[in-house]
Short mmCIF file of C-alpha atoms in Angstrom, two decimals:
data_model
loop_
_atom_site.label_atom_id
_atom_site.label_comp_id
_atom_site.label_asym_id
_atom_site.label_seq_id
_atom_site.Cartn_x
_atom_site.Cartn_y
_atom_site.Cartn_z
CA UNK Q 1 0.00 0.00 0.00
CA UNK Q 2 2.74 2.45 0.94
CA UNK Q 3 4.54 1.81 -2.38
CA UNK Q 4 1.44 2.72 -4.39
CA UNK Q 5 1.01 5.82 -2.24
CA UNK Q 6 4.62 6.77 -2.81
CA UNK Q 7 4.39 6.31 -6.60
CA UNK Q 8 1.22 8.42 -6.66
CA UNK Q 9 3.02 11.17 -4.72
CA UNK Q 10 5.90 11.03 -7.22
CA UNK Q 11 3.39 11.75 -10.02
CA UNK Q 12 1.97 14.60 -7.95
CA UNK Q 13 5.48 16.01 -7.62
CA UNK Q 14 5.99 15.78 -11.40
CA UNK Q 15 2.66 17.53 -12.05
CA UNK Q 16 3.68 20.45 -9.84
CA UNK Q 17 7.11 20.56 -11.47
CA UNK Q 18 5.36 21.15 -14.80
CA UNK Q 19 3.13 23.91 -13.41
CA UNK Q 20 4.38 27.43 -14.24
CA UNK Q 21 4.18 28.94 -10.77
CA UNK Q 22 6.84 31.49 -9.88
CA UNK Q 23 7.77 31.38 -6.20
CA UNK Q 24 10.53 34.00 -6.11
CA UNK Q 25 12.65 35.89 -8.68
CA UNK Q 26 15.79 34.26 -7.26
CA UNK Q 27 14.81 30.94 -8.82
CA UNK Q 28 15.70 32.48 -12.18
CA UNK Q 29 18.01 35.40 -11.54
CA UNK Q 30 20.42 33.49 -9.27
CA UNK Q 31 20.74 30.49 -11.58
CA UNK Q 32 19.29 29.81 -15.04
CA UNK Q 33 19.35 33.46 -16.15
CA UNK Q 34 23.10 33.68 -15.51
CA UNK Q 35 24.11 30.43 -17.18
CA UNK Q 36 21.69 30.83 -20.11
CA UNK Q 37 23.50 34.02 -21.00
CA UNK Q 38 26.82 32.14 -21.05
CA UNK Q 39 25.74 29.13 -23.10
CA UNK Q 40 23.10 30.52 -25.44
CA UNK Q 41 22.82 33.83 -27.23
CA UNK Q 42 19.97 35.00 -25.03
CA UNK Q 43 20.52 38.55 -23.76
CA UNK Q 44 20.07 38.39 -19.98
CA UNK Q 45 19.94 40.73 -17.01
CA UNK Q 46 22.36 40.22 -14.14
CA UNK Q 47 21.08 41.30 -10.74
CA UNK Q 48 23.08 43.24 -8.18
CA UNK Q 49 24.58 40.07 -6.66
CA UNK Q 50 26.56 39.61 -9.89
CA UNK Q 51 27.23 43.24 -10.77
CA UNK Q 52 28.34 44.47 -7.35
CA UNK Q 53 31.94 45.64 -6.93
CA UNK Q 54 32.40 42.67 -4.62
CA UNK Q 55 30.14 40.00 -6.18
CA UNK Q 56 28.51 37.67 -3.69
CA UNK Q 57 27.24 34.86 -5.93
CA UNK Q 58 29.44 32.07 -7.22
CA UNK Q 59 28.98 30.61 -10.69
CA UNK Q 60 30.89 27.47 -9.70
CA UNK Q 61 27.82 25.50 -8.48
CA UNK Q 62 25.71 26.83 -11.35
CA UNK Q 63 27.72 25.06 -14.05
CA UNK Q 64 27.18 21.44 -12.96
CA UNK Q 65 23.56 22.06 -11.93
CA UNK Q 66 22.35 24.17 -14.89
CA UNK Q 67 25.26 24.49 -17.30
CA UNK Q 68 25.80 20.82 -18.07
CA UNK Q 69 22.08 20.14 -18.78
CA UNK Q 70 21.95 23.22 -21.03
CA UNK Q 71 25.06 22.12 -22.91
CA UNK Q 72 23.63 18.61 -23.33
CA UNK Q 73 20.32 20.02 -24.51
CA UNK Q 74 22.04 22.26 -27.07
CA UNK Q 75 24.10 19.31 -28.31
CA UNK Q 76 20.96 17.18 -28.76
CA UNK Q 77 19.16 20.08 -30.44
CA UNK Q 78 21.92 20.65 -32.98
CA UNK Q 79 22.51 16.92 -33.39
CA UNK Q 80 18.91 16.44 -34.51
CA UNK Q 81 19.41 18.89 -37.38
CA UNK Q 82 17.69 21.91 -35.85
CA UNK Q 83 18.86 25.35 -36.89
CA UNK Q 84 19.22 28.31 -34.57
CA UNK Q 85 19.12 28.48 -30.79
CA UNK Q 86 16.86 26.19 -28.80
CA UNK Q 87 13.70 28.00 -27.55
CA UNK Q 88 14.24 29.24 -23.98
CA UNK Q 89 10.93 27.80 -22.79
CA UNK Q 90 12.22 24.34 -23.77
CA UNK Q 91 15.26 24.97 -21.57
CA UNK Q 92 13.00 26.19 -18.78
CA UNK Q 93 10.89 23.02 -18.73
CA UNK Q 94 13.99 20.84 -19.07
CA UNK Q 95 15.41 22.39 -15.91
CA UNK Q 96 12.10 21.86 -14.09
CA UNK Q 97 12.11 18.18 -15.04
CA UNK Q 98 15.76 17.96 -14.04
CA UNK Q 99 15.02 19.40 -10.59
CA UNK Q 100 12.19 16.88 -10.24
CA UNK Q 101 14.45 13.95 -11.18
CA UNK Q 102 17.37 15.11 -9.03
CA UNK Q 103 15.09 15.67 -6.03
CA UNK Q 104 13.24 12.41 -6.57
CA UNK Q 105 16.46 10.40 -6.79
CA UNK Q 106 18.88 12.13 -4.43
CA UNK Q 107 16.59 13.39 -1.67
CA UNK Q 108 14.54 10.22 -1.34
CA UNK Q 109 17.64 8.06 -1.63
CA UNK Q 110 19.38 10.03 1.11
CA UNK Q 111 16.41 9.67 3.46
CA UNK Q 112 16.18 5.96 2.70
CA UNK Q 113 19.85 5.47 3.53
CA UNK Q 114 19.91 7.64 6.66
CA UNK Q 115 17.12 5.70 8.41
CA UNK Q 116 17.76 2.12 9.42
CA UNK Q 117 14.33 1.14 10.75
CA UNK Q 118 12.16 -0.07 7.82
CA UNK Q 119 8.96 1.12 9.50
CA UNK Q 120 10.28 4.58 10.29
CA UNK Q 121 11.91 4.74 6.85
CA UNK Q 122 8.57 4.21 5.12
CA UNK Q 123 6.93 6.91 7.24
CA UNK Q 124 9.75 9.39 6.57
CA UNK Q 125 9.72 8.81 2.82
CA UNK Q 126 5.93 9.24 2.64
CA UNK Q 127 5.97 12.40 4.79
CA UNK Q 128 8.66 14.01 2.66
CA UNK Q 129 7.01 12.94 -0.60
CA UNK Q 130 3.65 14.34 0.53
CA UNK Q 131 5.01 17.73 1.61
CA UNK Q 132 4.08 20.70 -0.56
CA UNK Q 133 7.65 21.93 -0.09
CA UNK Q 134 8.85 18.85 -1.99
CA UNK Q 135 6.25 19.45 -4.71
CA UNK Q 136 7.01 23.13 -5.20
CA UNK Q 137 10.25 24.59 -3.82
CA UNK Q 138 12.27 21.44 -4.48
CA UNK Q 139 11.16 21.30 -8.13
CA UNK Q 140 12.15 24.92 -8.76
CA UNK Q 141 15.65 26.15 -9.54
CA UNK Q 142 16.48 27.61 -6.12
CA UNK Q 143 19.94 27.55 -4.58
CA UNK Q 144 18.06 26.56 -1.42
CA UNK Q 145 16.73 23.45 -3.19
CA UNK Q 146 20.26 22.46 -4.16
CA UNK Q 147 21.39 23.18 -0.60
CA UNK Q 148 18.76 20.74 0.67
CA UNK Q 149 20.24 17.92 -1.39
CA UNK Q 150 23.83 18.81 -0.48
CA UNK Q 151 23.06 18.83 3.25
CA UNK Q 152 21.31 15.46 3.03
CA UNK Q 153 24.17 13.83 1.16
CA UNK Q 154 26.81 15.28 3.45
CA UNK Q 155 24.96 13.56 6.29
CA UNK Q 156 24.93 10.33 4.28
CA UNK Q 157 28.68 10.58 3.69
CA UNK Q 158 29.33 11.35 7.36
CA UNK Q 159 27.32 8.26 8.37
CA UNK Q 160 29.19 6.14 5.83
CA UNK Q 161 32.57 7.35 7.07
CA UNK Q 162 31.88 7.05 10.79
CA UNK Q 163 29.97 3.79 10.50
CA UNK Q 164 32.34 2.13 8.02
CA UNK Q 165 33.67 -1.27 9.06
CA UNK Q 166 36.56 -0.87 6.63
CA UNK Q 167 39.80 0.82 7.54
CA UNK Q 168 39.91 3.01 4.44
CA UNK Q 169 37.28 5.67 3.75
CA UNK Q 170 39.43 7.70 1.38
CA UNK Q 171 36.86 7.71 -1.43
CA UNK Q 172 33.97 8.81 0.81
CA UNK Q 173 36.18 11.47 2.40
CA UNK Q 174 37.24 12.77 -1.01
CA UNK Q 175 33.63 13.06 -2.13
CA UNK Q 176 32.72 14.75 1.16
CA UNK Q 177 35.47 17.35 0.65
CA UNK Q 178 34.15 18.21 -2.82
CA UNK Q 179 30.47 18.24 -1.83
CA UNK Q 180 31.07 20.35 1.28
CA UNK Q 181 32.93 23.06 -0.65
CA UNK Q 182 30.29 22.91 -3.40
CA UNK Q 183 27.64 23.53 -0.75
CA UNK Q 184 29.53 26.46 0.77
CA UNK Q 185 29.93 28.16 -2.61
CA UNK Q 186 26.27 27.49 -3.37
CA UNK Q 187 25.08 29.13 -0.12
CA UNK Q 188 27.11 30.44 2.80
CA UNK Q 189 24.40 29.19 5.17
CA UNK Q 190 25.27 25.59 4.30
CA UNK Q 191 27.95 25.03 7.01
CA UNK Q 192 25.35 25.88 9.69
CA UNK Q 193 23.65 22.53 9.06
CA UNK Q 194 26.89 20.56 9.58
CA UNK Q 195 28.09 22.15 12.82
CA UNK Q 196 26.89 19.32 15.05
CA UNK Q 197 27.11 16.38 12.57
CA UNK Q 198 30.63 17.45 11.67
CA UNK Q 199 31.77 16.91 15.25
CA UNK Q 200 31.31 13.17 14.75
CA UNK Q 201 34.12 13.22 12.20
CA UNK Q 202 36.77 14.64 14.51
CA UNK Q 203 37.54 11.45 16.50
CA UNK Q 204 37.48 9.37 13.32
CA UNK Q 205 39.87 11.59 11.39
CA UNK Q 206 42.26 11.81 14.33
CA UNK Q 207 42.57 8.03 14.13
CA UNK Q 208 42.64 7.91 10.30
CA UNK Q 209 45.06 10.56 8.99
CA UNK Q 210 44.94 9.21 5.42
CA UNK Q 211 41.19 9.89 5.19
CA UNK Q 212 41.75 13.31 6.78
CA UNK Q 213 44.35 14.10 4.13
CA UNK Q 214 41.92 13.00 1.40
CA UNK Q 215 39.13 15.30 2.58
CA UNK Q 216 41.54 18.24 2.92
CA UNK Q 217 43.07 17.77 -0.53
CA UNK Q 218 39.61 17.47 -2.12
CA UNK Q 219 38.37 20.55 -0.26
CA UNK Q 220 41.37 22.70 -1.17
CA UNK Q 221 41.34 21.54 -4.79
CA UNK Q 222 37.63 22.25 -5.16
CA UNK Q 223 38.06 25.67 -3.53
CA UNK Q 224 40.85 26.55 -5.96
CA UNK Q 225 38.70 25.48 -8.91
CA UNK Q 226 35.73 27.49 -7.66
CA UNK Q 227 37.83 30.62 -7.13
CA UNK Q 228 39.33 30.24 -10.60
CA UNK Q 229 35.90 29.95 -12.25
CA UNK Q 230 34.53 32.92 -10.33
CA UNK Q 231 37.59 35.05 -11.06
CA UNK Q 232 37.31 34.23 -14.77
CA UNK Q 233 33.60 35.08 -14.77
CA UNK Q 234 33.96 38.42 -13.00
CA UNK Q 235 37.14 39.56 -14.72
CA UNK Q 236 36.50 41.60 -17.85
CA UNK Q 237 39.71 40.43 -19.56
CA UNK Q 238 41.31 37.03 -19.98
CA UNK Q 239 42.57 36.05 -16.57
CA UNK Q 240 46.21 35.42 -15.83
CA UNK Q 241 48.05 33.74 -12.99
CA UNK Q 242 48.54 37.21 -11.58
CA UNK Q 243 44.77 37.69 -11.34
CA UNK Q 244 44.37 34.38 -9.52
CA UNK Q 245 47.21 35.09 -7.11
CA UNK Q 246 46.68 38.78 -6.36
CA UNK Q 247 43.06 39.54 -7.33
CA UNK Q 248 41.05 36.36 -6.75
CA UNK Q 249 37.27 36.62 -6.44
CA UNK Q 250 36.22 34.77 -3.30
CA UNK Q 251 32.43 35.02 -3.40
CA UNK Q 252 31.60 33.22 -0.10
CA UNK Q 253 33.71 35.75 1.81
CA UNK Q 254 32.07 38.64 -0.04
CA UNK Q 255 28.68 37.15 0.73
CA UNK Q 256 29.49 36.78 4.41
CA UNK Q 257 30.80 40.34 4.72
CA UNK Q 258 27.71 41.66 2.97
CA UNK Q 259 25.27 39.78 5.18
CA UNK Q 260 26.84 40.67 8.51
CA UNK Q 261 26.29 44.36 7.79
CA UNK Q 262 22.87 45.37 9.24
CA UNK Q 263 22.61 48.25 6.75
CA UNK Q 264 22.73 45.80 3.86
CA UNK Q 265 20.18 43.47 5.43
CA UNK Q 266 17.82 46.41 6.00
CA UNK Q 267 17.52 46.76 2.21
CA UNK Q 268 15.94 43.32 2.04
CA UNK Q 269 13.80 43.47 5.18
CA UNK Q 270 14.58 42.96 8.86
CA UNK Q 271 12.91 40.31 10.99
CA UNK Q 272 12.93 39.43 14.70
CA UNK Q 273 15.13 36.55 15.84
CA UNK Q 274 12.08 34.29 16.33
CA UNK Q 275 10.80 34.70 12.74
CA UNK Q 276 12.13 31.32 11.62
CA UNK Q 277 10.85 29.41 14.65
CA UNK Q 278 7.39 30.92 15.10
CA UNK Q 279 6.48 31.88 11.52
CA UNK Q 280 8.63 30.31 8.81
CA UNK Q 281 8.93 26.80 10.21
CA UNK Q 282 5.14 26.35 10.72
CA UNK Q 283 4.62 27.79 7.24
CA UNK Q 284 6.76 25.02 5.79
CA UNK Q 285 5.80 22.12 8.08
CA UNK Q 286 2.19 22.86 9.01
CA UNK Q 287 0.83 20.11 11.34
CA UNK Q 288 4.26 18.47 11.44
CA UNK Q 289 5.44 21.38 13.60
CA UNK Q 290 3.42 19.91 16.49
CA UNK Q 291 5.14 16.55 16.07
CA UNK Q 292 8.53 18.26 16.17
CA UNK Q 293 7.83 19.51 19.68
CA UNK Q 294 5.73 16.58 20.95
CA UNK Q 295 6.97 13.46 19.12
CA UNK Q 296 10.59 14.09 18.04
CA UNK Q 297 12.99 11.26 17.36
CA UNK Q 298 16.56 12.17 18.28
CA UNK Q 299 18.84 11.67 15.30
CA UNK Q 300 21.77 13.19 13.47
CA UNK Q 301 19.24 14.65 11.04
CA UNK Q 302 17.40 16.46 13.82
CA UNK Q 303 20.64 17.84 15.24
CA UNK Q 304 21.54 19.11 11.77
CA UNK Q 305 18.17 20.87 11.45
CA UNK Q 306 18.45 22.41 14.92
CA UNK Q 307 21.96 23.74 14.33
CA UNK Q 308 20.83 25.26 11.02
CA UNK Q 309 17.78 26.93 12.55
CA UNK Q 310 19.76 28.35 15.47
CA UNK Q 311 22.50 29.83 13.28
CA UNK Q 312 20.04 31.21 10.68
CA UNK Q 313 17.99 32.79 13.47
CA UNK Q 314 21.00 34.95 14.33
CA UNK Q 315 20.57 36.78 11.03
CA UNK Q 316 18.13 39.69 10.95
CA UNK Q 317 16.88 38.81 7.46
CA UNK Q 318 14.88 35.58 7.52
CA UNK Q 319 12.89 34.08 4.65
CA UNK Q 320 11.03 30.78 4.80
CA UNK Q 321 12.97 29.27 1.89
CA UNK Q 322 16.20 29.61 3.88
CA UNK Q 323 14.91 26.70 5.99
CA UNK Q 324 14.28 24.31 3.08
CA UNK Q 325 17.11 21.94 4.13
CA UNK Q 326 15.40 21.43 7.49
CA UNK Q 327 12.15 20.12 5.98
CA UNK Q 328 13.26 16.56 5.04
CA UNK Q 329 15.52 16.46 8.11
CA UNK Q 330 12.63 17.21 10.46
CA UNK Q 331 9.99 15.15 8.63
CA UNK Q 332 12.31 12.15 8.87
CA UNK Q 333 12.82 12.77 12.60
CA UNK Q 334 9.24 12.80 13.91
CA UNK Q 335 6.78 10.10 14.94
CA UNK Q 336 3.01 10.02 14.56
CA UNK Q 337 0.75 10.38 17.65
CA UNK Q 338 0.21 7.24 19.72
CA UNK Q 339 -3.59 7.35 19.61
CA UNK Q 340 -5.24 6.00 16.45
CA UNK Q 341 -7.85 8.75 16.68
CA UNK Q 342 -5.21 11.44 16.89
CA UNK Q 343 -3.37 9.86 13.98
CA UNK Q 344 -6.49 10.15 11.79
CA UNK Q 345 -6.99 13.77 12.80
CA UNK Q 346 -3.34 14.61 12.16
CA UNK Q 347 -3.26 12.86 8.78
CA UNK Q 348 -6.41 14.72 7.68
CA UNK Q 349 -4.87 18.04 8.75
CA UNK Q 350 -1.62 17.14 6.96
CA UNK Q 351 -3.41 16.34 3.69
CA UNK Q 352 -5.54 19.49 3.79
CA UNK Q 353 -2.54 21.69 4.63
CA UNK Q 354 -0.38 20.38 1.80
CA UNK Q 355 -3.15 20.38 -0.80
CA UNK Q 356 -4.00 23.98 0.06
CA UNK Q 357 -0.40 25.23 0.13
CA UNK Q 358 0.55 23.09 -2.84
CA UNK Q 359 -2.25 24.54 -4.97
CA UNK Q 360 -1.46 28.08 -3.82
CA UNK Q 361 2.32 27.96 -4.24
CA UNK Q 362 2.57 25.38 -6.99
CA UNK Q 363 -0.16 26.59 -9.35
CA UNK Q 364 -1.43 30.10 -8.61
CA UNK Q 365 1.46 31.97 -7.00
CA UNK Q 366 2.58 34.45 -9.71
CA UNK Q 367 1.57 31.66 -12.11
CA UNK Q 368 1.01 33.91 -15.11
CA UNK Q 369 4.50 35.42 -15.33
CA UNK Q 370 6.16 32.59 -17.29
CA UNK Q 371 3.26 32.22 -19.81
CA UNK Q 372 3.08 36.03 -20.13
CA UNK Q 373 6.78 36.28 -20.94
CA UNK Q 374 6.42 33.56 -23.57
CA UNK Q 375 3.49 35.52 -25.06
CA UNK Q 376 5.55 38.73 -25.11
CA UNK Q 377 8.39 36.96 -26.92
CA UNK Q 378 6.01 36.28 -29.82
CA UNK Q 379 4.67 39.83 -30.27
CA UNK Q 380 6.45 41.28 -33.32
CA UNK Q 381 5.54 44.88 -32.48
CA UNK Q 382 6.53 44.79 -28.80
CA UNK Q 383 9.30 47.27 -28.03
CA UNK Q 384 8.36 48.29 -24.48
CA UNK Q 385 6.79 46.24 -21.67
CA UNK Q 386 5.86 47.61 -18.26
CA UNK Q 387 5.32 45.03 -15.50
CA UNK Q 388 3.28 46.38 -12.61
CA UNK Q 389 2.55 44.65 -9.28
CA UNK Q 390 4.26 41.39 -10.29
CA UNK Q 391 7.59 39.71 -9.65
CA UNK Q 392 10.45 40.59 -11.99
CA UNK Q 393 10.00 38.50 -15.16
CA UNK Q 394 12.85 36.27 -16.42
CA UNK Q 395 14.44 38.16 -19.30
CA UNK Q 396 16.08 35.11 -20.81
CA UNK Q 397 12.67 33.63 -21.71
CA UNK Q 398 12.18 36.37 -24.31
CA UNK Q 399 14.17 34.28 -26.79
CA UNK Q 400 16.28 37.19 -27.99
CA UNK Q 401 13.26 39.49 -28.21
CA UNK Q 402 14.81 41.64 -25.51
CA UNK Q 403 17.30 42.90 -28.09
CA UNK Q 404 14.45 45.19 -29.17
CA UNK Q 405 12.08 44.87 -26.21
CA UNK Q 406 12.77 46.98 -23.13
CA UNK Q 407 11.31 45.44 -19.97
CA UNK Q 408 10.52 47.82 -17.10
CA UNK Q 409 9.80 46.35 -13.67
CA UNK Q 410 7.74 48.92 -11.72
CA UNK Q 411 6.28 46.57 -9.11
CA UNK Q 412 5.75 49.10 -6.30
CA UNK Q 413 5.04 52.20 -8.39
CA UNK Q 414 1.97 54.30 -7.50
CA UNK Q 415 -0.89 54.27 -9.98
CA UNK Q 416 -0.56 57.95 -10.87
CA UNK Q 417 3.15 57.54 -11.59
CA UNK Q 418 2.37 54.46 -13.70
CA UNK Q 419 0.02 56.46 -15.92
CA UNK Q 420 2.62 59.17 -16.32
CA UNK Q 421 5.18 56.58 -17.37
CA UNK Q 422 2.77 54.97 -19.84
CA UNK Q 423 1.85 58.39 -21.28
CA UNK Q 424 5.51 58.98 -22.07
CA UNK Q 425 6.25 55.66 -23.78
CA UNK Q 426 2.88 54.74 -25.35
CA UNK Q 427 2.71 54.78 -29.15
CA UNK Q 428 0.17 56.90 -31.01
CA UNK Q 429 -3.30 55.46 -31.46
CA UNK Q 430 -4.11 54.58 -35.09
CA UNK Q 431 -7.06 52.86 -36.77
CA UNK Q 432 -4.91 49.73 -37.04
CA UNK Q 433 -4.83 49.53 -33.25
CA UNK Q 434 -8.54 48.77 -33.19
CA UNK Q 435 -8.80 46.22 -36.03
CA UNK Q 436 -8.34 42.55 -35.11
CA UNK Q 437 -4.59 41.88 -35.17
CA UNK Q 438 -3.52 44.67 -37.49
CA UNK Q 439 -1.61 46.31 -34.67
CA UNK Q 440 0.97 43.51 -34.85
CA UNK Q 441 2.21 45.06 -38.12
CA UNK Q 442 3.23 48.24 -36.33
CA UNK Q 443 6.95 48.84 -35.79
CA UNK Q 444 6.59 49.77 -32.12
CA UNK Q 445 4.21 48.77 -29.37
CA UNK Q 446 3.90 49.41 -25.63
CA UNK Q 447 2.41 46.74 -23.38
CA UNK Q 448 1.28 46.79 -19.76
CA UNK Q 449 1.41 43.56 -17.76
CA UNK Q 450 -0.57 43.70 -14.50
CA UNK Q 451 -2.69 41.46 -12.25
CA UNK Q 452 -6.45 41.62 -12.73
CA UNK Q 453 -6.71 42.30 -8.99
CA UNK Q 454 -5.22 45.77 -9.56
CA UNK Q 455 -8.61 47.47 -9.41
CA UNK Q 456 -6.99 50.89 -9.51
CA UNK Q 457 -6.78 50.46 -13.29
CA UNK Q 458 -10.53 49.80 -13.72
CA UNK Q 459 -11.60 53.39 -14.60
CA UNK Q 460 -8.96 53.58 -17.35
CA UNK Q 461 -9.41 50.23 -19.08
CA UNK Q 462 -12.75 50.96 -20.86
CA UNK Q 463 -10.89 53.54 -23.03
CA UNK Q 464 -12.93 56.54 -21.95
CA UNK Q 465 -10.15 58.89 -22.90
CA UNK Q 466 -8.90 59.38 -19.34
CA UNK Q 467 -5.33 60.66 -19.34
CA UNK Q 468 -5.39 60.30 -23.14
CA UNK Q 469 -4.51 56.58 -22.93
CA UNK Q 470 -6.20 53.64 -24.58
CA UNK Q 471 -5.92 50.05 -23.29
CA UNK Q 472 -6.54 47.04 -25.50
CA UNK Q 473 -6.54 43.69 -23.72
CA UNK Q 474 -4.61 41.16 -25.80
CA UNK Q 475 -4.00 38.31 -23.34
CA UNK Q 476 -5.03 37.02 -19.92
CA UNK Q 477 -4.16 34.05 -17.73
CA UNK Q 478 -6.51 32.95 -14.97
CA UNK Q 479 -4.18 30.84 -12.79
CA UNK Q 480 -2.32 33.77 -11.29
CA UNK Q 481 -2.53 34.97 -7.70
CA UNK Q 482 -0.67 38.06 -6.55
CA UNK Q 483 -0.10 37.84 -2.79
CA UNK Q 484 2.02 41.00 -2.95
CA UNK Q 485 -1.14 42.95 -3.74
CA UNK Q 486 -2.60 42.35 -0.29
CA UNK Q 487 -3.56 45.63 1.38
CA UNK Q 488 -5.48 44.84 4.57
CA UNK Q 489 -4.78 48.25 6.07
CA UNK Q 490 -6.60 50.25 3.39
CA UNK Q 491 -9.15 47.76 2.02
CA UNK Q 492 -9.87 45.60 5.05
CA UNK Q 493 -9.51 41.82 5.24
CA UNK Q 494 -12.66 40.75 3.37
CA UNK Q 495 -12.40 43.33 0.59
CA UNK Q 496 -8.73 42.53 0.07
CA UNK Q 497 -9.30 38.77 -0.16
CA UNK Q 498 -12.31 39.29 -2.45
CA UNK Q 499 -10.21 41.42 -4.76
CA UNK Q 500 -7.03 39.34 -4.81
CA UNK Q 501 -8.67 35.89 -4.89
CA UNK Q 502 -11.96 36.74 -6.60
CA UNK Q 503 -10.19 38.63 -9.38
CA UNK Q 504 -7.17 36.39 -9.71
CA UNK Q 505 -5.39 36.37 -13.03
CA UNK Q 506 -2.81 38.27 -15.05
CA UNK Q 507 -3.59 40.49 -18.02
CA UNK Q 508 -1.65 42.15 -20.83
CA UNK Q 509 -2.85 45.34 -22.46
CA UNK Q 510 -1.46 47.13 -25.50
CA UNK Q 511 -1.30 50.79 -24.54
CA UNK Q 512 -1.67 53.66 -27.01
CA UNK Q 513 -2.36 57.36 -26.66
CA UNK Q 514 -4.07 60.12 -28.63
CA UNK Q 515 -1.52 62.18 -30.50
CA UNK Q 516 -2.19 65.60 -32.11
CA UNK Q 517 -2.28 65.39 -35.88
CA UNK Q 518 -2.77 61.62 -35.97
CA UNK Q 519 -6.07 60.50 -37.47
CA UNK Q 520 -7.77 58.01 -35.14
CA UNK Q 521 -11.08 57.50 -36.89
#
């Protein structure tokens, strides 16, 4: 029975992987967007992490995770006789499927190997497979999702080394040295999860110097390779040995120095020290949070999760996704209630919680952005696109269209300022604008992308001549929910929910304006 349940949950995970929800801009701008610009001819936009004087993001972990699949995909594309670059949306879905496969294989395998009791192993695998975090975050291209897998496999390697009956663990130690450095360059928070588990290695390595030498050589070699790749990426000229020796780019150090400065963290939002424990953890675990405090099972996995939570709670900027590595660690370290009645109640609450959060985050959350960007890439007249009250759209999905299409992200702009901006960049209204698809033959076109819940636009959309602007709806997508448009203070709870949920969806309007001397009738 549990095998059929598990296989069903694997299919659920695949279905969510193929849903175009958009959980956070970082899932594109800190990974695929960067590497796509290196491998393909897609013009891309590098965020501040990569353009800062002291860059804080390493490209070293991006190459094996995203670069190799992209290179393989391009090789297969050209090998099958296709001309031109592969469509970006094909790359996008390939990476989603890749994240599904990698998570399905590596995460579940790690959990299976870390737990010795067959009964507890089955429970842990089912709990992790039925978590909405596994369905959504782990199938998206987050550095946090990669960190989850790296933490799990470091624990596997630690268990293999410490529990080995053989004298030599050189191979496992070598792999651990590489994986640990990979994890640190992927996210500087990674070592926090190994503080306590790593202590188990100290007595072993003191007795086995050859294995200690292997892990150190692997770690230093991997660090040197990572620094070389980062230095080459961030250096505008061909690097020399002098650059590597005297001007190396050490992104983890830059990242650490940036994040220990409270002024920098204030730019991204400050949170109290208990944000992770009281808000973010329940948001990720739901009913399993109760089991963590009432039915925990002491294990190396639980110690790893605790050390990570404690260290991350010291930072004043705390987002829920930072705790992704703790989810499988905690779910594999809890037991169900003793009472059969309580078990039924808990299981019902667990199913409802994950279905609700899975549907919200895996289907509706900013779900129209990816389809909208694909639509914009096919509009021959599009030269300007203004995105209002949405996440920043992935530029690389424009398939080269952004060579002529300027994308403006004005997420928090006031409505009055938005109209002023549109009035400046809108093209002149012509009879062609109002005939079927004749407007596509125009040389220039201005488009507004905004959620349907943005009721502020309602008086202007019927084209009553207000502000001299005309709006023509050309596309809409219903499975889009904009949680960043919540305004309980001004609209009240009920009115806000009615607006954001009742009018869910994303729309695209072609914007024109009345120009003196231009015949419009």
